[in-house]
Amino acid sequence: MNISDAANAAGLPAKTLRYYEDIGLITPGRGANGYRDYSPEDVHRLTFLGRARSLGFSIEDCRALLSLYADEDRSSSDVKQIAQRHLDDISEKMRGLAEMQATLQSLVSACAGDKRPNCPILSSLGQPKTTKD
Amino acid sequence: MNISDAANAAGLPAKTLRYYEDIGLITPGRGANGYRDYSPEDVHRLTFLGRARSLGFSIEDCRALLSLYADEDRSSSDVKQIAQRHLDDISEKMRGLAEMQATLQSLVSACAGDKRPNCPILSSLGQPKTTKD
DNA sequence: CCTTGACCTTCCAGTGACTGGAAGGACTAC
DNA sequence: GTAGTCCTTCCAGTCACTGGAAGGTCAAGG
């Protein structure tokens, strides 16, 4: 299976497949012409990868998950730990974003958004002791 | 004011101040010895920058905000537009994160997390047609 | 005057996870 | 044989820093 077919099957750009090979995640065989030749298993692992990435797992997490996936003697606790840590990361990110959102929302609401220069958003960034104008 | 004093005053690493000069955000004067010399206004702008960054504005947004901040003839609508777009970005990011969070949470909850290999997290990544094991 | 240590300078490289593009080889269809 | 599409490798860029090396400057102490 050539790279573009594998990419289509896995729902990933061909460039990404080359990148994954570069970093040693999934190394397909090679045909006589030097072309990459992806097996159905390779495609399956690529699909697995794509889903893990879409859940926000880092490449290193994905590497670990792939190796656990292949390991029949794994402990589900190892998998769960990775996922739980990632969940914690997500929660933290969401907290940070929510905080930004709240601050920004109050500033945006307070801003007239007209042709006058007076702007609580800039005032607040310039001297944050008061959140309001 | 030397770079490390300015960095302390603004609450940013000195490296970041050099970086901001590199990209043309804030260019301090120079002493006879070649050292950067930050004026109180420079420090004020750095502090402004730090706050904008901590609200998640991109460097390019910060550049625009700084220039609006300096412009007495600005329209507050220009500021508001930047902030509103950023708010929209934040909302989108939060939506994405919440989706990941929901999916991951249900998978983590379903995983025993013991020494057995059976794992709904890996099962789901391997064949996502069913979310459950 | 000399040394020590803390500061400052510039420049280069690395982060994460790709993405774009150039230069050139291989394959397919007509 | 040639046009067009695929494939290859390699290099550079993204974003906002961050780390570190090599070397200049300054203030204090002996």
Tab-separated table of C-alpha atoms (C1' of nucleotides) in Angstrom:
chain	number	residue	atom	x	y	z
A	1	MET	CA	0.000	0.000	0.000
A	2	ASN	CA	1.530	3.305	-1.077
A	3	ILE	CA	1.767	6.224	1.269
A	4	SER	CA	-1.142	8.198	-0.100
A	5	ASP	CA	-3.501	5.231	0.089
A	6	ALA	CA	-2.386	4.538	3.640
A	7	ALA	CA	-2.819	8.198	4.458
A	8	ASN	CA	-6.340	8.147	3.069
A	9	ALA	CA	-7.179	4.976	4.943
A	10	ALA	CA	-5.886	6.373	8.207
A	11	GLY	CA	-7.300	9.826	7.683
A	12	LEU	CA	-3.923	11.496	8.027
A	13	PRO	CA	-1.776	13.561	5.637
A	14	ALA	CA	1.001	11.651	3.877
A	15	LYS	CA	3.462	14.162	5.313
A	16	THR	CA	2.438	13.081	8.776
A	17	LEU	CA	3.097	9.443	7.941
A	18	ARG	CA	6.626	10.327	6.846
A	19	TYR	CA	7.049	12.316	10.017
A	20	TYR	CA	5.877	9.376	12.125
A	21	GLU	CA	8.443	7.210	10.425
A	22	ASP	CA	11.130	9.841	11.046
A	23	ILE	CA	10.480	9.752	14.762
A	24	GLY	CA	10.277	5.978	14.816
A	25	LEU	CA	6.576	5.574	15.501
A	26	ILE	CA	5.554	3.509	12.499
A	27	THR	CA	8.091	2.197	10.036
A	28	PRO	CA	6.580	0.618	6.950
A	29	GLY	CA	8.428	-1.752	4.655
A	30	ARG	CA	9.909	-0.583	1.379
A	31	GLY	CA	9.213	-1.771	-2.134
A	32	ALA	CA	11.934	-2.478	-4.700
A	33	ASN	CA	11.534	1.074	-5.990
A	34	GLY	CA	12.166	2.560	-2.558
A	35	TYR	CA	8.522	3.468	-2.018
A	36	ARG	CA	7.063	2.977	1.444
A	37	ASP	CA	4.785	-0.036	1.606
A	38	TYR	CA	2.213	0.080	4.394
A	39	SER	CA	0.718	-3.205	5.592
A	40	PRO	CA	-2.870	-3.401	6.844
A	41	GLU	CA	-1.431	-3.587	10.355
A	42	ASP	CA	0.541	-0.436	9.763
A	43	VAL	CA	-2.650	1.259	8.670
A	44	HIS	CA	-4.416	-0.022	11.759
A	45	ARG	CA	-1.700	1.389	13.971
A	46	LEU	CA	-1.831	4.665	12.087
A	47	THR	CA	-5.559	4.839	12.687
A	48	PHE	CA	-4.993	4.107	16.358
A	49	LEU	CA	-2.443	6.899	16.414
A	50	GLY	CA	-4.752	9.318	14.696
A	51	ARG	CA	-7.445	8.696	17.278
A	52	ALA	CA	-5.072	9.021	20.199
A	53	ARG	CA	-3.759	12.277	18.739
A	54	SER	CA	-7.280	13.565	18.256
A	55	LEU	CA	-7.874	12.949	21.943
A	56	GLY	CA	-4.930	15.224	22.553
A	57	PHE	CA	-2.342	12.655	23.612
A	58	SER	CA	1.207	13.799	22.994
A	59	ILE	CA	3.390	11.893	20.578
A	60	GLU	CA	5.311	10.399	23.494
A	61	ASP	CA	2.058	9.273	25.091
A	62	CYS	CA	1.060	7.784	21.760
A	63	ARG	CA	4.341	5.923	21.583
A	64	ALA	CA	3.677	4.462	25.009
A	65	LEU	CA	0.070	3.652	24.170
A	66	LEU	CA	1.083	1.928	20.952
A	67	SER	CA	3.565	-0.217	22.784
A	68	LEU	CA	0.994	-1.121	25.420
A	69	TYR	CA	-1.456	-1.869	22.658
A	70	ALA	CA	0.992	-4.360	21.216
A	71	ASP	CA	1.835	-5.873	24.582
A	72	GLU	CA	-0.488	-8.706	25.508
A	73	ASP	CA	0.918	-8.791	29.021
A	74	ARG	CA	0.216	-5.135	29.749
A	75	SER	CA	-1.550	-3.973	32.871
A	76	SER	CA	-4.565	-1.803	32.226
A	77	SER	CA	-3.368	0.354	35.107
A	78	ASP	CA	-0.469	1.545	32.945
A	79	VAL	CA	-2.876	2.638	30.263
A	80	LYS	CA	-5.203	4.223	32.745
A	81	GLN	CA	-2.384	6.167	34.326
A	82	ILE	CA	-1.414	7.745	31.025
A	83	ALA	CA	-4.990	8.627	30.299
A	84	GLN	CA	-5.605	9.999	33.766
A	85	ARG	CA	-2.559	12.233	33.592
A	86	HIS	CA	-3.710	13.499	30.260
A	87	LEU	CA	-7.135	14.173	31.725
A	88	ASP	CA	-5.471	16.165	34.474
A	89	ASP	CA	-3.572	18.178	31.884
A	90	ILE	CA	-6.794	18.863	30.047
A	91	SER	CA	-8.508	19.994	33.223
A	92	GLU	CA	-5.682	22.339	33.987
A	93	LYS	CA	-5.732	23.788	30.507
A	94	MET	CA	-9.460	24.293	30.755
A	95	ARG	CA	-9.100	26.057	34.062
A	96	GLY	CA	-6.573	28.424	32.550
A	97	LEU	CA	-8.737	29.075	29.540
A	98	ALA	CA	-11.836	29.613	31.646
A	99	GLU	CA	-9.994	32.185	33.685
A	100	MET	CA	-8.861	34.046	30.581
A	101	GLN	CA	-12.349	33.787	29.202
A	102	ALA	CA	-13.963	35.261	32.300
A	103	THR	CA	-11.553	38.181	32.460
A	104	LEU	CA	-11.745	38.882	28.771
A	105	GLN	CA	-15.489	38.554	28.647
A	106	SER	CA	-15.963	41.137	31.353
A	107	LEU	CA	-13.586	43.508	29.602
A	108	VAL	CA	-15.197	43.009	26.218
A	109	SER	CA	-18.641	43.553	27.706
A	110	ALA	CA	-17.476	46.794	29.253
A	111	CYS	CA	-16.045	48.095	25.980
A	112	ALA	CA	-18.351	50.276	23.909
A	113	GLY	CA	-16.726	49.174	20.657
A	114	ASP	CA	-17.389	52.458	18.932
A	115	LYS	CA	-15.242	55.186	17.383
A	116	ARG	CA	-14.189	56.729	20.659
A	117	PRO	CA	-10.728	55.915	21.987
A	118	ASN	CA	-11.763	55.203	25.552
A	119	CYS	CA	-11.393	51.479	26.102
A	120	PRO	CA	-11.596	49.478	29.323
A	121	ILE	CA	-9.700	46.631	27.712
A	122	LEU	CA	-6.624	48.762	27.138
A	123	SER	CA	-7.077	50.493	30.471
A	124	SER	CA	-7.070	47.194	32.246
A	125	LEU	CA	-3.986	45.942	30.403
A	126	GLY	CA	-2.280	49.240	31.160
A	127	GLN	CA	-3.053	49.298	34.850
A	128	PRO	CA	-4.658	46.167	36.134
A	129	LYS	CA	-5.303	47.269	39.682
A	130	THR	CA	-8.925	47.780	38.738
A	131	THR	CA	-10.612	45.391	36.363
A	132	LYS	CA	-13.183	47.993	35.479
A	133	ASP	CA	-12.597	51.246	33.666
B	1	MET	CA	17.517	50.449	33.823
B	2	ASN	CA	19.373	47.259	33.029
B	3	ILE	CA	17.652	44.280	31.528
B	4	SER	CA	17.378	42.215	34.670
B	5	ASP	CA	15.847	45.069	36.642
B	6	ALA	CA	13.384	45.709	33.851
B	7	ALA	CA	12.636	41.998	33.706
B	8	ASN	CA	11.970	41.932	37.433
B	9	ALA	CA	9.785	45.011	37.250
B	10	ALA	CA	7.758	43.579	34.394
B	11	GLY	CA	7.641	40.079	35.788
B	12	LEU	CA	9.178	38.554	32.688
B	13	PRO	CA	12.443	36.672	32.075
B	14	ALA	CA	15.296	38.737	30.665
B	15	LYS	CA	15.473	36.306	27.768
B	16	THR	CA	11.949	37.249	26.859
B	17	LEU	CA	12.827	40.937	26.808
B	18	ARG	CA	15.637	40.236	24.359
B	19	TYR	CA	13.253	38.187	22.303
B	20	TYR	CA	10.706	41.012	22.263
B	21	GLU	CA	13.383	43.334	21.019
B	22	ASP	CA	14.396	40.825	18.347
B	23	ILE	CA	10.888	40.769	16.946
B	24	GLY	CA	10.549	44.524	17.182
B	25	LEU	CA	8.017	44.748	19.984
B	26	ILE	CA	9.938	46.850	22.477
B	27	THR	CA	13.300	48.342	21.633
B	28	PRO	CA	15.054	49.953	24.565
B	29	GLY	CA	17.858	52.455	24.255
B	30	ARG	CA	21.487	51.440	24.686
B	31	GLY	CA	24.075	52.681	27.126
B	32	ALA	CA	27.621	53.562	26.140
B	33	ASN	CA	28.700	50.061	27.066
B	34	GLY	CA	26.165	48.461	24.725
B	35	TYR	CA	23.851	47.407	27.528
B	36	ARG	CA	20.122	47.758	26.977
B	37	ASP	CA	18.627	50.658	28.916
B	38	TYR	CA	14.926	50.354	29.634
B	39	SER	CA	12.975	53.526	30.365
B	40	PRO	CA	10.007	53.519	32.766
B	41	GLU	CA	7.768	53.676	29.698
B	42	ASP	CA	9.473	50.620	28.257
B	43	VAL	CA	8.806	48.822	31.510
B	44	HIS	CA	5.193	49.949	31.418
B	45	ARG	CA	4.812	48.595	27.911
B	46	LEU	CA	6.493	45.360	28.949
B	47	THR	CA	4.044	44.995	31.803
B	48	PHE	CA	1.171	45.659	29.412
B	49	LEU	CA	2.605	42.987	27.144
B	50	GLY	CA	2.937	40.508	29.957
B	51	ARG	CA	-0.680	40.956	30.906
B	52	ALA	CA	-1.905	40.655	27.364
B	53	ARG	CA	0.165	37.502	26.932
B	54	SER	CA	-1.195	36.068	30.156
B	55	LEU	CA	-4.689	36.562	28.746
B	56	GLY	CA	-3.568	34.400	25.851
B	57	PHE	CA	-3.224	37.058	23.159
B	58	SER	CA	-0.793	36.090	20.433
B	59	ILE	CA	2.328	38.146	19.890
B	60	GLU	CA	0.787	39.619	16.764
B	61	ASP	CA	-2.324	40.579	18.718
B	62	CYS	CA	-0.077	42.115	21.342
B	63	ARG	CA	1.704	44.112	18.691
B	64	ALA	CA	-1.630	45.454	17.481
B	65	LEU	CA	-2.840	46.134	21.018
B	66	LEU	CA	0.343	47.992	21.880
B	67	SER	CA	0.004	50.166	18.838
B	68	LEU	CA	-3.634	50.903	19.672
B	69	TYR	CA	-2.597	51.619	23.228
B	70	ALA	CA	-0.191	54.241	21.950
B	71	ASP	CA	-2.685	55.691	19.497
B	72	GLU	CA	-4.811	58.415	21.035
B	73	ASP	CA	-7.065	58.454	17.980
B	74	ARG	CA	-7.882	54.762	18.141
B	75	SER	CA	-11.426	53.444	17.988
B	76	SER	CA	-12.345	51.183	20.847
B	77	SER	CA	-14.082	48.992	18.263
B	78	ASP	CA	-10.677	47.990	16.907
B	79	VAL	CA	-9.599	46.859	20.349
B	80	LYS	CA	-12.863	45.097	20.991
B	81	GLN	CA	-12.650	43.242	17.706
B	82	ILE	CA	-9.261	41.802	18.575
B	83	ALA	CA	-10.466	40.777	22.009
B	84	GLN	CA	-13.681	39.296	20.676
B	85	ARG	CA	-11.839	37.193	18.112
B	86	HIS	CA	-9.557	35.970	20.830
B	87	LEU	CA	-12.565	35.119	22.957
B	88	ASP	CA	-13.969	33.148	20.058
B	89	ASP	CA	-10.667	31.266	19.768
B	90	ILE	CA	-10.767	30.500	23.451
B	91	SER	CA	-14.322	29.235	23.232
B	92	GLU	CA	-13.394	26.982	20.362
B	93	LYS	CA	-10.415	25.608	22.220
B	94	MET	CA	-12.556	24.954	25.244
B	95	ARG	CA	-15.137	23.161	23.153
B	96	GLY	CA	-12.434	20.912	21.757
B	97	LEU	CA	-10.966	20.239	25.164
B	98	ALA	CA	-14.371	19.534	26.676
B	99	GLU	CA	-15.025	16.992	23.956
B	100	MET	CA	-11.736	15.244	24.606
B	101	GLN	CA	-12.395	15.398	28.291
B	102	ALA	CA	-15.815	13.788	27.994
B	103	THR	CA	-14.574	10.972	25.797
B	104	LEU	CA	-11.499	10.332	27.886
B	105	GLN	CA	-13.388	10.503	31.132
B	106	SER	CA	-15.828	7.842	30.040
B	107	LEU	CA	-12.984	5.624	28.882
B	108	VAL	CA	-10.973	6.111	32.050
B	109	SER	CA	-14.021	5.388	34.168
B	110	ALA	CA	-14.591	2.175	32.284
B	111	CYS	CA	-11.007	0.999	32.742
B	112	ALA	CA	-10.358	-1.227	35.727
B	113	GLY	CA	-6.804	0.004	36.103
B	114	ASP	CA	-5.514	-3.260	37.478
B	115	LYS	CA	-2.974	-5.857	36.402
B	116	ARG	CA	-5.128	-7.431	33.740
B	117	PRO	CA	-4.480	-6.500	30.128
B	118	ASN	CA	-8.082	-5.915	29.164
B	119	CYS	CA	-8.522	-2.183	28.637
B	120	PRO	CA	-11.454	-0.266	27.185
B	121	ILE	CA	-9.201	2.698	26.483
B	122	LEU	CA	-7.018	0.723	24.102
B	123	SER	CA	-10.020	-1.114	22.705
B	124	SER	CA	-11.656	2.164	21.862
B	125	LEU	CA	-8.545	3.564	20.212
B	126	GLY	CA	-8.158	0.342	18.286
B	127	GLN	CA	-11.694	0.161	17.005
B	128	PRO	CA	-13.784	3.156	17.782
B	129	LYS	CA	-17.093	1.914	16.449
B	130	THR	CA	-18.125	1.205	20.011
B	131	THR	CA	-17.091	3.525	22.792
B	132	LYS	CA	-17.581	0.844	25.365
B	133	ASP	CA	-15.557	-2.311	25.790
C	1	DC	C1'	46.608	46.569	39.663
C	2	DC	C1'	44.461	42.187	39.677
C	3	DT	C1'	41.113	38.954	40.418
C	4	DT	C1'	36.574	37.188	41.275
C	5	DG	C1'	31.910	36.975	40.395
C	6	DA	C1'	27.864	38.815	38.635
C	7	DC	C1'	26.136	40.969	35.103
C	8	DC	C1'	25.781	41.996	30.087
C	9	DT	C1'	26.303	40.945	24.900
C	10	DT	C1'	25.468	37.985	20.529
C	11	DC	C1'	24.505	33.855	18.230
C	12	DC	C1'	23.024	29.071	17.613
C	13	DA	C1'	20.106	25.249	18.635
C	14	DG	C1'	16.074	23.013	20.497
C	15	DT	C1'	11.125	22.584	21.872
C	16	DG	C1'	6.121	19.901	19.530
C	17	DA	C1'	3.995	18.246	15.849
C	18	DC	C1'	3.771	19.000	11.967
C	19	DT	C1'	3.595	21.743	7.148
C	20	DG	C1'	5.354	23.727	2.778
C	21	DG	C1'	8.263	23.515	-0.837
C	22	DA	C1'	12.265	22.399	-3.831
C	23	DA	C1'	14.815	19.032	-6.522
C	24	DG	C1'	14.822	14.888	-8.540
C	25	DG	C1'	13.461	9.709	-9.417
C	26	DA	C1'	9.469	6.295	-10.703
C	27	DC	C1'	5.293	4.896	-12.638
C	28	DT	C1'	1.113	4.998	-15.724
C	29	DA	C1'	-1.472	6.186	-19.826
C	30	DC	C1'	-1.606	7.686	-24.251
D	1	DG	C1'	8.400	9.568	-25.821
D	2	DT	C1'	6.172	12.501	-23.100
D	3	DA	C1'	2.849	14.371	-19.862
D	4	DG	C1'	1.198	14.094	-15.456
D	5	DT	C1'	1.015	12.100	-11.134
D	6	DC	C1'	3.059	9.800	-7.753
D	7	DC	C1'	7.122	8.901	-4.835
D	8	DT	C1'	11.729	10.080	-2.559
D	9	DT	C1'	14.892	13.162	0.504
D	10	DC	C1'	16.136	17.285	2.648
D	11	DC	C1'	15.677	22.000	4.306
D	12	DA	C1'	13.116	25.664	6.292
D	13	DG	C1'	9.305	27.627	8.789
D	14	DT	C1'	5.626	27.717	12.357
D	15	DC	C1'	4.967	29.905	17.784
D	16	DA	C1'	6.927	31.948	21.740
D	17	DC	C1'	10.174	31.281	23.909
D	18	DT	C1'	14.325	28.695	26.481
D	19	DG	C1'	19.046	26.912	27.181
D	20	DG	C1'	23.660	27.339	26.587
D	21	DA	C1'	28.244	28.721	24.739
D	22	DA	C1'	31.707	32.285	24.048
D	23	DG	C1'	33.133	36.492	25.256
D	24	DG	C1'	32.831	41.695	26.952
D	25	DT	C1'	31.858	44.855	31.241
D	26	DC	C1'	31.420	46.297	35.807
D	27	DA	C1'	31.778	46.722	41.015
D	28	DA	C1'	33.987	45.123	45.176
D	29	DG	C1'	37.802	43.370	47.730
D	30	DG	C1'	42.745	42.491	48.514
